[in-house]
Tab-separated table of N, CA and C in Angstrom:
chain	number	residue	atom	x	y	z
A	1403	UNK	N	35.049	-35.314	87.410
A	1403	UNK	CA	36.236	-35.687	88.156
A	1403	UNK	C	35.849	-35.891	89.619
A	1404	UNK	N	36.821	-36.808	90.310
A	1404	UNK	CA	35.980	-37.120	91.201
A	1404	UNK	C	36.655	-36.464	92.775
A	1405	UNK	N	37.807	-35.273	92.696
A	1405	UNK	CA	38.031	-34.816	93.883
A	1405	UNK	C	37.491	-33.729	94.600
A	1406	UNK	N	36.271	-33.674	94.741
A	1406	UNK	CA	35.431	-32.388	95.211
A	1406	UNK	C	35.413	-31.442	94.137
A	1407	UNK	N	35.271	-29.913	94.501
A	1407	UNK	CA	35.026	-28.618	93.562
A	1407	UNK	C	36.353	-28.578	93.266
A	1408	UNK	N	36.482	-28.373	91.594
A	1408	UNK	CA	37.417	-27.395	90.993
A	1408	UNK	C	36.925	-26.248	90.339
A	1409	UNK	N	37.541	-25.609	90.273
A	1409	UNK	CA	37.324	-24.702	89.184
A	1409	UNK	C	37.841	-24.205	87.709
A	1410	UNK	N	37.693	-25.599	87.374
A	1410	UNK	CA	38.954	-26.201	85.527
A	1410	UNK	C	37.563	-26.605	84.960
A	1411	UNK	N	37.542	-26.297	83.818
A	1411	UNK	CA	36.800	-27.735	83.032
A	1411	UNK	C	37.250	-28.074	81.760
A	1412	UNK	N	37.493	-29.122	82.279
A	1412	UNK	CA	38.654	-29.707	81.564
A	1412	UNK	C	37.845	-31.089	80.513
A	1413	UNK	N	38.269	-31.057	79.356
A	1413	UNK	CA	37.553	-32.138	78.465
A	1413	UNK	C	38.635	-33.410	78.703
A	1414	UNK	N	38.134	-34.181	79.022
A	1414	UNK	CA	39.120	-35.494	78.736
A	1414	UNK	C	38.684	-36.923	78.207
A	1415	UNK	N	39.103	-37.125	77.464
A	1415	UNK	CA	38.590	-38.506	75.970
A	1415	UNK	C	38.213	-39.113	77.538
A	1416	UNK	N	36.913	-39.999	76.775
A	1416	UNK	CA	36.199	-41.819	77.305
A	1416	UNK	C	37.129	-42.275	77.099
A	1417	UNK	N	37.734	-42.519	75.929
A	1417	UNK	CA	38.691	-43.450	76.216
A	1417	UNK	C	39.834	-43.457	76.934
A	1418	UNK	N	40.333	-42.694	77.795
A	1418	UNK	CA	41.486	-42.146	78.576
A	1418	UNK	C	41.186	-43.231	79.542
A	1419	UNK	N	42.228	-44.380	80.319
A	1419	UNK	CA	42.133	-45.110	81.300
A	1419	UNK	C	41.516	-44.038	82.975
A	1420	UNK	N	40.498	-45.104	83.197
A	1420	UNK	CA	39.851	-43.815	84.400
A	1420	UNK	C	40.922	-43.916	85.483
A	1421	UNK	N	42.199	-44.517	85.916
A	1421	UNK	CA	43.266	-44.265	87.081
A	1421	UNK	C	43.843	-42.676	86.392
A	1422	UNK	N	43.943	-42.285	85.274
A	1422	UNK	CA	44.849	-41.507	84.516
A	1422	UNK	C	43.769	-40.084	84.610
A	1423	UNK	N	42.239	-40.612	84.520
A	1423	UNK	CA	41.537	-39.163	85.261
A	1423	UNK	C	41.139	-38.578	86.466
A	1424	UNK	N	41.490	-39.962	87.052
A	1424	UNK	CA	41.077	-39.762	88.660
A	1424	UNK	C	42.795	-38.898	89.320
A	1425	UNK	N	43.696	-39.362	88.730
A	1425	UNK	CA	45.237	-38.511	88.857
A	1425	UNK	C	44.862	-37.548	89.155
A	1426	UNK	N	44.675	-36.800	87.093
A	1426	UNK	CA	44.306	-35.834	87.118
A	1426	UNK	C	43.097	-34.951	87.654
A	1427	UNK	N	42.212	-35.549	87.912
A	1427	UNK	CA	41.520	-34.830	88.993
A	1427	UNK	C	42.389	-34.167	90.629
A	1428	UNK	N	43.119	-35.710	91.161
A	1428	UNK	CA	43.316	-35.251	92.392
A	1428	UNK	C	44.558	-34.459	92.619
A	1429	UNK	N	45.341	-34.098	91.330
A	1429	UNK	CA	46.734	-33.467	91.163
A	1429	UNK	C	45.891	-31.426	91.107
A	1430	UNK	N	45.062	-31.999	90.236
A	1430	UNK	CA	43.807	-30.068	90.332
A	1430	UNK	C	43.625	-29.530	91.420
A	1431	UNK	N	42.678	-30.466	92.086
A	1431	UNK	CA	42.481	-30.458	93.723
A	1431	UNK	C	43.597	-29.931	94.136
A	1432	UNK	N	44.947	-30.488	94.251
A	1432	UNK	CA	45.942	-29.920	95.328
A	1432	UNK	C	46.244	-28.900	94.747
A	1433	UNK	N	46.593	-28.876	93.412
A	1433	UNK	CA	47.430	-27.675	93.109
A	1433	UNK	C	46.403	-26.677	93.628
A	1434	UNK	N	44.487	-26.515	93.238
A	1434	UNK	CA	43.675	-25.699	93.226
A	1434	UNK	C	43.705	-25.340	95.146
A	1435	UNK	N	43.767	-26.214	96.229
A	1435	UNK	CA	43.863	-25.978	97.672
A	1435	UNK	C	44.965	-25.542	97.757
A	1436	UNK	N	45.819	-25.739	97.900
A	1436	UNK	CA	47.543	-24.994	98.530
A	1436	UNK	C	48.367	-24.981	97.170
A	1437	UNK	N	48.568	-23.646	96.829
A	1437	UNK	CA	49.611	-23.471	95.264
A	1437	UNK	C	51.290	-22.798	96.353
A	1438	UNK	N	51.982	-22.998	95.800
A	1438	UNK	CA	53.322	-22.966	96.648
A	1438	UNK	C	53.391	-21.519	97.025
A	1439	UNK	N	52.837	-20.627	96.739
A	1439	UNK	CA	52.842	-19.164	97.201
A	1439	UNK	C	52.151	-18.881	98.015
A	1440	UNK	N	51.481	-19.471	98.211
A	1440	UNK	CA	49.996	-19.163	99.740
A	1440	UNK	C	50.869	-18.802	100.815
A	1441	UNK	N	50.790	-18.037	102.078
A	1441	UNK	CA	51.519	-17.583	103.018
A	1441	UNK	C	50.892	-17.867	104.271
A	1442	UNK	N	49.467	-18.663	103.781
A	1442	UNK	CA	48.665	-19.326	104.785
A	1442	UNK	C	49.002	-20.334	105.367
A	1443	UNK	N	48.105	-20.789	106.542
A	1443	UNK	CA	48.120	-21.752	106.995
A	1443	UNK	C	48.443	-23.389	106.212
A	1444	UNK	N	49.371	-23.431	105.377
A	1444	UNK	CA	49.261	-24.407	104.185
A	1444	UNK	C	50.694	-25.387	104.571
A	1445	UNK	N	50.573	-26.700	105.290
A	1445	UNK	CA	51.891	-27.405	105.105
A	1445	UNK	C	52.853	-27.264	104.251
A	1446	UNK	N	53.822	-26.971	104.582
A	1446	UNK	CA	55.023	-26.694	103.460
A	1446	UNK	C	54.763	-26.085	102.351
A	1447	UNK	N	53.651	-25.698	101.735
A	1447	UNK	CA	53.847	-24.435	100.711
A	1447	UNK	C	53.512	-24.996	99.865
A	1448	UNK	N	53.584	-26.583	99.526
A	1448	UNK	CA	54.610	-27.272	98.365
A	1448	UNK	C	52.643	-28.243	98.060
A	1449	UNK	N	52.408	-29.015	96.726
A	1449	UNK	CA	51.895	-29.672	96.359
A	1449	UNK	C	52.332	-30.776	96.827
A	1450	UNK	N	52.957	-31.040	97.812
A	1450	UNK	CA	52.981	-32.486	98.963
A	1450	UNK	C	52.069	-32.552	99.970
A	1451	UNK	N	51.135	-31.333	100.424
A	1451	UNK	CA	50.605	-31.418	101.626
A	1451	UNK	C	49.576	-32.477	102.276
A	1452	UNK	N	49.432	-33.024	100.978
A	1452	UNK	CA	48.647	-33.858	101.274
A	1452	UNK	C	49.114	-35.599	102.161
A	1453	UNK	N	50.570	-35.628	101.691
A	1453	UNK	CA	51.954	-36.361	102.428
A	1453	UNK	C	52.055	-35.897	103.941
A	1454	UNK	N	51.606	-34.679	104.157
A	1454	UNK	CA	52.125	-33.983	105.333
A	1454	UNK	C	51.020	-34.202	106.559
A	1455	UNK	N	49.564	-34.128	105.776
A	1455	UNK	CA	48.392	-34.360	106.853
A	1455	UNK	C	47.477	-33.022	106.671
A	1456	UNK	N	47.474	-32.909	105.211
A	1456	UNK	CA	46.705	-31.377	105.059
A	1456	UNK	C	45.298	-31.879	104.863
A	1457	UNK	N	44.466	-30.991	105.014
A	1457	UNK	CA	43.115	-31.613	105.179
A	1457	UNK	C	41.913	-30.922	104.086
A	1458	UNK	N	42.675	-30.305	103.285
A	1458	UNK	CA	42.281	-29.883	101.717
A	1458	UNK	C	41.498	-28.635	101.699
A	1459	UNK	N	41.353	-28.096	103.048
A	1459	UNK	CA	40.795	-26.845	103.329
A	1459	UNK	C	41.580	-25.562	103.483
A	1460	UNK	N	42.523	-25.849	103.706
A	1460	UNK	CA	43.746	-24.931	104.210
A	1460	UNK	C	43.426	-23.339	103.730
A	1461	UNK	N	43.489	-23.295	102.646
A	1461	UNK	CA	43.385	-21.835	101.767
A	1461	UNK	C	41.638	-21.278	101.290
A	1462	UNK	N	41.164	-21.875	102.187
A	1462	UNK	CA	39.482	-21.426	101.893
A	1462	UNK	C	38.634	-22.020	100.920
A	1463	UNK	N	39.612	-23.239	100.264
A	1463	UNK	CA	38.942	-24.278	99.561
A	1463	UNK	C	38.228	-25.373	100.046
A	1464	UNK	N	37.563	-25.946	100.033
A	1464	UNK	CA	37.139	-27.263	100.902
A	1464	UNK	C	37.196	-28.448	99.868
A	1465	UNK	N	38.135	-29.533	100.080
A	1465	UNK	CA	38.338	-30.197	98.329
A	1465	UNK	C	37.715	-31.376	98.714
A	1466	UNK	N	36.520	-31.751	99.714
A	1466	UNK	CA	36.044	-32.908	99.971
A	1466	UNK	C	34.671	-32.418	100.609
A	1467	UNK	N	33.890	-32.050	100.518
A	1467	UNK	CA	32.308	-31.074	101.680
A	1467	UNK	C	31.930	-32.749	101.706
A	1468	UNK	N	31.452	-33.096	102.817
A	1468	UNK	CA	31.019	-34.253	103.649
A	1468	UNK	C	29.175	-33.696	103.917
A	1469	UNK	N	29.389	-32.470	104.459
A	1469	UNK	CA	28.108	-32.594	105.204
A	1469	UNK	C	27.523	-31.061	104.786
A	1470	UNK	N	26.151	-31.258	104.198
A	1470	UNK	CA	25.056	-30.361	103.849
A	1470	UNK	C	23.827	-29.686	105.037
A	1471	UNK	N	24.172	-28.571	105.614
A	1471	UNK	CA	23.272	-28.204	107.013
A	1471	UNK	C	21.295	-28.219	106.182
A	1472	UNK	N	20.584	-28.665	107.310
A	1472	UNK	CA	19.423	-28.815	106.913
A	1472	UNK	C	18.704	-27.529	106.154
A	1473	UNK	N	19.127	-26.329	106.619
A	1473	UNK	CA	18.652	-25.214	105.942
A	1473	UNK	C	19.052	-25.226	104.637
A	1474	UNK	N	20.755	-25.334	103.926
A	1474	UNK	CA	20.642	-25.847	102.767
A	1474	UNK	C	19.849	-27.083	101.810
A	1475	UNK	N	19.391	-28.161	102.617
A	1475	UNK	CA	18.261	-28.792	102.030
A	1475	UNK	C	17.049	-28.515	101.821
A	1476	UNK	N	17.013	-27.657	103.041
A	1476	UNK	CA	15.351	-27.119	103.002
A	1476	UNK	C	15.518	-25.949	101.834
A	1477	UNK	N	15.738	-25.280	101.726
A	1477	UNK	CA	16.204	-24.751	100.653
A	1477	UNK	C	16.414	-24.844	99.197
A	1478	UNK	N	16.999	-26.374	98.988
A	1478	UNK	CA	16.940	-26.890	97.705
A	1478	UNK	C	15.598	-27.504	97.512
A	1479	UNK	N	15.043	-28.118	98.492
A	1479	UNK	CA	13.581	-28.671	98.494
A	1479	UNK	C	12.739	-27.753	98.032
A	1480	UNK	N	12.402	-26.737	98.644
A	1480	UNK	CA	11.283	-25.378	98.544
A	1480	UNK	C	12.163	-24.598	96.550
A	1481	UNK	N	13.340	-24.781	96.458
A	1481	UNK	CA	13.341	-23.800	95.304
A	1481	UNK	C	12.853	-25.025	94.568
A	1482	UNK	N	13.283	-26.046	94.447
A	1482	UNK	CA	13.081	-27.521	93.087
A	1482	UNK	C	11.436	-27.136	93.085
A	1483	UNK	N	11.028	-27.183	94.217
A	1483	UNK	CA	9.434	-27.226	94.333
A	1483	UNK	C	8.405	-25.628	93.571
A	1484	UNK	N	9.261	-24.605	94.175
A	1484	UNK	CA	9.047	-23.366	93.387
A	1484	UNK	C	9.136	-23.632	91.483
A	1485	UNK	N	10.551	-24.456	91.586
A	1485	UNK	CA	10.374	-24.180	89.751
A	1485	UNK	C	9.606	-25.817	89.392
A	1486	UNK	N	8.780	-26.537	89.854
A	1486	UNK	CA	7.700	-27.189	89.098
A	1486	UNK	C	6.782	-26.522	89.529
A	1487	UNK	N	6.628	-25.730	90.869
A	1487	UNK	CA	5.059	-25.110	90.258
A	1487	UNK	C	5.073	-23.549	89.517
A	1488	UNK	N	6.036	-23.265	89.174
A	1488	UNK	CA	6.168	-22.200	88.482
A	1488	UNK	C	6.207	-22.986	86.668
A	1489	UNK	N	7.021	-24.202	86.640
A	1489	UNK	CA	6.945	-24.938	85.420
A	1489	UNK	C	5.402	-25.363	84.915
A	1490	UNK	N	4.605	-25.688	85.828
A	1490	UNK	CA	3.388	-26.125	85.227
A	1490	UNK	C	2.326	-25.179	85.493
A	1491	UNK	N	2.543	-23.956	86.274
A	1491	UNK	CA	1.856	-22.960	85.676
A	1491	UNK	C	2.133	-22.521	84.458
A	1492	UNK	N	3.508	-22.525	83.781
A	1492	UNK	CA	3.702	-22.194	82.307
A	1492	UNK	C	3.281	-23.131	81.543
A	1493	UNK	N	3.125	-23.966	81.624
A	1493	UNK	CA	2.686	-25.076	80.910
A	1493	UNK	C	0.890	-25.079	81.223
A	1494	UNK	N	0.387	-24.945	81.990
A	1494	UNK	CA	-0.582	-24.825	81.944
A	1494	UNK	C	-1.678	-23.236	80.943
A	1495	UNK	N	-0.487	-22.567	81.394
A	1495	UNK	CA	-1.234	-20.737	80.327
A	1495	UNK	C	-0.934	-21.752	78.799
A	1496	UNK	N	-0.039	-21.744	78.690
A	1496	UNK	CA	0.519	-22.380	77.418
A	1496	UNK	C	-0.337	-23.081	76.785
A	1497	UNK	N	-0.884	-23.948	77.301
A	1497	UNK	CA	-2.016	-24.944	77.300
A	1497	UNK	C	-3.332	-24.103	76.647
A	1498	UNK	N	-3.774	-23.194	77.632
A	1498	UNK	CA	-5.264	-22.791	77.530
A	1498	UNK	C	-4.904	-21.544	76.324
A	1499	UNK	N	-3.920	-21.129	76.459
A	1499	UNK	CA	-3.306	-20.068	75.290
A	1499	UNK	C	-3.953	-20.810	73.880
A	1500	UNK	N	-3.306	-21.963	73.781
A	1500	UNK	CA	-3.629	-22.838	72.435
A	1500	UNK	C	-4.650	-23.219	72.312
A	1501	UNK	N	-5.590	-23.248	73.358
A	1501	UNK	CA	-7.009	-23.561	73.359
A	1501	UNK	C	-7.690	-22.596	72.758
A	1502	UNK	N	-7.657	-21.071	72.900
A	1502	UNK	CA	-8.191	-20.331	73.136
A	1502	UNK	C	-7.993	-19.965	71.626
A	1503	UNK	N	-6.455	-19.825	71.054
A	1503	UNK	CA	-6.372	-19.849	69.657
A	1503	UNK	C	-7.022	-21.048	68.862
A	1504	UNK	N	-7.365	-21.980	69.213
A	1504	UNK	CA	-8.127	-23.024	68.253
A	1504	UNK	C	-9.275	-22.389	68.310
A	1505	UNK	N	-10.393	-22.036	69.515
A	1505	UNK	CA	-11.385	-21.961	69.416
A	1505	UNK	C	-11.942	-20.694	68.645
A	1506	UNK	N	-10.989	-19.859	68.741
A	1506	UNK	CA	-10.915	-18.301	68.219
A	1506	UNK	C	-10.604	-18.187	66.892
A	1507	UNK	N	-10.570	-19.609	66.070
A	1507	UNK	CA	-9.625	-20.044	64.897
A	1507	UNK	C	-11.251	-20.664	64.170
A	1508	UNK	N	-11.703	-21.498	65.062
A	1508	UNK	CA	-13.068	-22.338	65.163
A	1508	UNK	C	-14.156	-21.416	64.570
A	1509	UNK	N	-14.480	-20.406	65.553
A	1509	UNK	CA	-15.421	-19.219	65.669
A	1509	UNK	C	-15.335	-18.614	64.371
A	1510	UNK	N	-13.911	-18.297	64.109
A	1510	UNK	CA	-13.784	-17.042	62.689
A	1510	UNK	C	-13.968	-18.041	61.642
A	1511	UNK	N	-14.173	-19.305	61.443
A	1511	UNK	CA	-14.131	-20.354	60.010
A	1511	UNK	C	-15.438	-20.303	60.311
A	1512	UNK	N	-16.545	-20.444	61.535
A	1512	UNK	CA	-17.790	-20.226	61.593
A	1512	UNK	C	-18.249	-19.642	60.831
A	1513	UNK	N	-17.722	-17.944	61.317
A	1513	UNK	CA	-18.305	-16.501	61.046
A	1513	UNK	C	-18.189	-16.551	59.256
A	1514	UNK	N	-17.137	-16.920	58.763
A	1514	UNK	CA	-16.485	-17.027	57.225
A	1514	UNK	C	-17.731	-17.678	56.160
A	1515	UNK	N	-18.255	-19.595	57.353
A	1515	UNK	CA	-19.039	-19.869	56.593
A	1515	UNK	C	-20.628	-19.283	56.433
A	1516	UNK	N	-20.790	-18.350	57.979
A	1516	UNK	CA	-22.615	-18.087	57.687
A	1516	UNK	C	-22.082	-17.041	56.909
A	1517	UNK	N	-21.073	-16.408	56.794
A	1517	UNK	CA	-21.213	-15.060	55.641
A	1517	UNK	C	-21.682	-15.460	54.452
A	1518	UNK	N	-20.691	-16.521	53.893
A	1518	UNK	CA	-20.860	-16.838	52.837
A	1518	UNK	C	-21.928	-17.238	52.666
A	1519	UNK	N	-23.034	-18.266	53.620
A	1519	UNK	CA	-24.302	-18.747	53.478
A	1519	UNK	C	-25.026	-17.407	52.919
A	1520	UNK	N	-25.126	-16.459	54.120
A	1520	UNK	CA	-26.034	-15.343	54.175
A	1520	UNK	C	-25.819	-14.573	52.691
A	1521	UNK	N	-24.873	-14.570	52.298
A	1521	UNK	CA	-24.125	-13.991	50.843
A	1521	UNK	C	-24.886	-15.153	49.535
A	1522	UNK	N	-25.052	-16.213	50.168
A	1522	UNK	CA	-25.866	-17.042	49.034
A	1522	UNK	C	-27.281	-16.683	48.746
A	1523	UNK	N	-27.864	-16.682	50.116
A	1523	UNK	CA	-28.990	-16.802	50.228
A	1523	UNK	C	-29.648	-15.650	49.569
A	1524	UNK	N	-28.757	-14.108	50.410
A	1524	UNK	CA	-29.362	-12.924	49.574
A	1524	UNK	C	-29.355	-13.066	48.032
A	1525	UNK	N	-28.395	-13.768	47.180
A	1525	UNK	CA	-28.127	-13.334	45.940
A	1525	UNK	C	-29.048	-14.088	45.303
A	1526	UNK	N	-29.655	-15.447	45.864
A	1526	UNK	CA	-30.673	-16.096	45.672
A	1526	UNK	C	-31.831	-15.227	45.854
A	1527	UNK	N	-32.164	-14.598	46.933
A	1527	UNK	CA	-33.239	-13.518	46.823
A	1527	UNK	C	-33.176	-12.878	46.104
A	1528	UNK	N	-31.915	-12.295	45.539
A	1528	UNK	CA	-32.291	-10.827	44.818
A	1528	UNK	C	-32.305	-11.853	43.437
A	1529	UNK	N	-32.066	-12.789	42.692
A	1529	UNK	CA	-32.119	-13.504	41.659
A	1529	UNK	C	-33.906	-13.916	41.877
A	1530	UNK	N	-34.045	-14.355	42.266
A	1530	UNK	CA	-35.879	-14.552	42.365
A	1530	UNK	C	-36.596	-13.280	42.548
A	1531	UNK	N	-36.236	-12.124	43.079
A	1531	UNK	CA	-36.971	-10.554	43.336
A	1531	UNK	C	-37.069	-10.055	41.927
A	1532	UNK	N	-35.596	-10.649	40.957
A	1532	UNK	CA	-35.395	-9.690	40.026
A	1532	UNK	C	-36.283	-10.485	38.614
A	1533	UNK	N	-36.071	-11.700	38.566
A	1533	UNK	CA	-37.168	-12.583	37.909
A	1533	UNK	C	-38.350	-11.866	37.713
A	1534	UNK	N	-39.259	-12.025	39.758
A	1534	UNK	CA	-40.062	-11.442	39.261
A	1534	UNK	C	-40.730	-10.198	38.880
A	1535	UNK	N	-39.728	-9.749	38.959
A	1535	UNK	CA	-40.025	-8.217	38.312
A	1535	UNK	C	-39.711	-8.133	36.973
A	1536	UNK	N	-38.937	-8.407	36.274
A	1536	UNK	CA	-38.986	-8.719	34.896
A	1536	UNK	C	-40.330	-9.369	34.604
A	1537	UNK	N	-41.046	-10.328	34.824
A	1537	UNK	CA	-42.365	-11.352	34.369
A	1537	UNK	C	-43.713	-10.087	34.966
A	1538	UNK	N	-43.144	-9.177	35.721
A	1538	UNK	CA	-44.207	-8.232	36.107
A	1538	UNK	C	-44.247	-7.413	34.980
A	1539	UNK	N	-42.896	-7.118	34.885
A	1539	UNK	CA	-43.155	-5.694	33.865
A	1539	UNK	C	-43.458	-6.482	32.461
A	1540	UNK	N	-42.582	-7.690	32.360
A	1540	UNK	CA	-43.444	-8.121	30.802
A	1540	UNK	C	-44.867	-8.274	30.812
A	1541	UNK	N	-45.408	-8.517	31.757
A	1541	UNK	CA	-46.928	-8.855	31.921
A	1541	UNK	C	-47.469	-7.193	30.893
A	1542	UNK	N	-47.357	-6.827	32.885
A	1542	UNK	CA	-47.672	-5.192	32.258
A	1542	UNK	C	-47.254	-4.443	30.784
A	1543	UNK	N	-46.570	-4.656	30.498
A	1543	UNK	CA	-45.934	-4.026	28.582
A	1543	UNK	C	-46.688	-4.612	27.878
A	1544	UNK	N	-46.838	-6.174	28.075
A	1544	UNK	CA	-47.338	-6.861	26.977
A	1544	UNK	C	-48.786	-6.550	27.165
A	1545	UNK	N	-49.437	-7.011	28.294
A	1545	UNK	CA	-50.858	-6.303	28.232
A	1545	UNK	C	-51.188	-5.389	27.564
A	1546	UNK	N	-51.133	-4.028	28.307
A	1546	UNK	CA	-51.492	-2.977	27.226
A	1546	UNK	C	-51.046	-2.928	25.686
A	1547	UNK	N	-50.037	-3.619	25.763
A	1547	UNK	CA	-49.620	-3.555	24.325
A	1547	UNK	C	-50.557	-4.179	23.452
A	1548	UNK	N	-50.508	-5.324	23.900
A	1548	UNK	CA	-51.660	-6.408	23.302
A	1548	UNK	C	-53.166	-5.541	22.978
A	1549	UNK	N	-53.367	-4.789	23.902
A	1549	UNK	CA	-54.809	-4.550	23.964
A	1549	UNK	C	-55.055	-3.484	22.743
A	1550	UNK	N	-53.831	-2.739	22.746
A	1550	UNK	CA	-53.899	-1.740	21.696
A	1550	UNK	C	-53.514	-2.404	20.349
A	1551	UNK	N	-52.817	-3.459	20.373
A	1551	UNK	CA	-52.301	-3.842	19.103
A	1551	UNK	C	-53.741	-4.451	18.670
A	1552	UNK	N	-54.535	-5.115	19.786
A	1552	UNK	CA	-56.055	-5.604	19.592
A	1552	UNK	C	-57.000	-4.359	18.901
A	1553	UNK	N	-56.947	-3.260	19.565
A	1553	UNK	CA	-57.767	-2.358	19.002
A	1553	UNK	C	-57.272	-1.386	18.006
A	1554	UNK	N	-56.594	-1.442	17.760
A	1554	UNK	CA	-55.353	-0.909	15.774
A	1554	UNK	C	-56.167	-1.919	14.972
A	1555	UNK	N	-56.244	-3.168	15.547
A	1555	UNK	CA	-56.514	-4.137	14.254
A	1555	UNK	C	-57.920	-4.142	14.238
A	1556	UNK	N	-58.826	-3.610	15.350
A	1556	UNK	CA	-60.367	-3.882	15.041
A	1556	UNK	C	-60.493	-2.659	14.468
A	1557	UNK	N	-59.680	-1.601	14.831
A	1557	UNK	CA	-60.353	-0.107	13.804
A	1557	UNK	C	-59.696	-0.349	12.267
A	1558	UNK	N	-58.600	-0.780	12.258
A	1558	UNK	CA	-58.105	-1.023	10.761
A	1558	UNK	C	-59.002	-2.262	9.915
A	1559	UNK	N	-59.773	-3.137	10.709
A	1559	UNK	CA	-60.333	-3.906	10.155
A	1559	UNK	C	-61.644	-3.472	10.193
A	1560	UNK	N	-62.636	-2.670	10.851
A	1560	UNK	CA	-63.656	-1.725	10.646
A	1560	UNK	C	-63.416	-0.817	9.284
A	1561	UNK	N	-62.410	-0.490	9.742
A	1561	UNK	CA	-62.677	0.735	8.184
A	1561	UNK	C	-62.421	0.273	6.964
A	1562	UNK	N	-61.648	-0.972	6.681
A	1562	UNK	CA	-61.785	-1.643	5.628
A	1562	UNK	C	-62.651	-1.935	5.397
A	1563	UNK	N	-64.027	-3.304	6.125
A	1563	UNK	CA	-65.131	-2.859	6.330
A	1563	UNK	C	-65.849	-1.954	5.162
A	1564	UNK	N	-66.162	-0.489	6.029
A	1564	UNK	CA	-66.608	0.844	5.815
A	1564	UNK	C	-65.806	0.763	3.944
A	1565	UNK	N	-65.191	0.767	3.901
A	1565	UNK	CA	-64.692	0.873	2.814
A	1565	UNK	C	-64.416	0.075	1.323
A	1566	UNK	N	-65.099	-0.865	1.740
A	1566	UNK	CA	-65.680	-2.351	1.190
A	1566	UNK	C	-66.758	-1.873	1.020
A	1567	UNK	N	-67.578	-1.893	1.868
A	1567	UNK	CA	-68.918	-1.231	1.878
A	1567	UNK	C	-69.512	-0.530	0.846
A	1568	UNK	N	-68.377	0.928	1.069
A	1568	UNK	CA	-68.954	2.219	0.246
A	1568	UNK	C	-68.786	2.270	-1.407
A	1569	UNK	N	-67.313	0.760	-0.846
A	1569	UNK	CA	-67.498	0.443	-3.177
A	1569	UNK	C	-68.145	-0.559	-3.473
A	1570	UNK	N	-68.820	-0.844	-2.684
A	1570	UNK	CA	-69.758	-1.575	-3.012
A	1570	UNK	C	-70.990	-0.686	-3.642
A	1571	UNK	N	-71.521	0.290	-2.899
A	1571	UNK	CA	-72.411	1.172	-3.040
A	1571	UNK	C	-71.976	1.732	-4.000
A	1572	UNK	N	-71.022	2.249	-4.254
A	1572	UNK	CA	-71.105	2.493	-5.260
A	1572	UNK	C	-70.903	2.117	-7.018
């Protein structure tokens, strides 16, 4: 609405002809500056004052501010300026925050894959350690075994031999 500060907020349709909101805007305004009970400084009391030469301030309202003192600009300048560099310091942690979780995300899929390597590799060692220790100990079993199963059969085949022999002789 377009008559200075109110303090209404008021919804009113787009489609409402804008003479019919600009009214109602400037009918707020008066009633909101001089209401007929004020005992102040207020032309006639009445929602005419503005007929009379009232100047929309009367009751501690100001229903038109013209002019902004430089300290209030300087002011709006330095806070607007406070919240972008307070905005892109958040935006900036924010930033390296997500960095820091990718790379920390990066590192542990690292760590995941040499485990698993190192987890290959040993089981590959202990699969070739255990091989050859099986082909050791068959060596070793079968050797001696062999050697004795070799010498069972030269004494069993000696004394047959001997025993061939002795019916022969006789």
């Amino acid at each position: 609405m377009g008559y200075g500060l109110n303090q209404y907020a008021i919804g009113i349709r787009r489609d409402l002809d804008p003479y019919i909101t600009h009214t109602i805007s400037y009918w707020l305004n008066i009633l909101m500056t001089c209401s007929p009970g004020d005992d102040v400084d207020c032309p006639l009391g009445n929602l005419y004052h503005s007929y009379t030469g009232g100047t929309g301030n009367e009751c501690g309202y100001v229903g038109n501010p013209t002019k902004v003192s430089i300290g209030a600009w300087v002011g709006i300048v330095l806070g607007s300026m406070a919240l972008v560099v307070l905005g892109l310091a958040w935006w900036r942690m924010r930033r390296l925050k997500k960095r820091q979780r990718k790379r920390i995300t990066a590192m542990k899929a690292q760590a995941d894959q040499e485990k698993a390597q190192l987890q290959l590799e040993h089981a590959h060692r202990a699969a070739v350690q255990e091989r050859e220790l099986n082909d050791y100990i068959a060596h070793e079993v079968r050797n001696p075994l062999a050697a004795a199963l070799s010498a069972c059969s030269f004494v069993i085949s000696s004394l047959e031999q001997q025993q061939q022999q002795q019916q022969q002789q006789q």
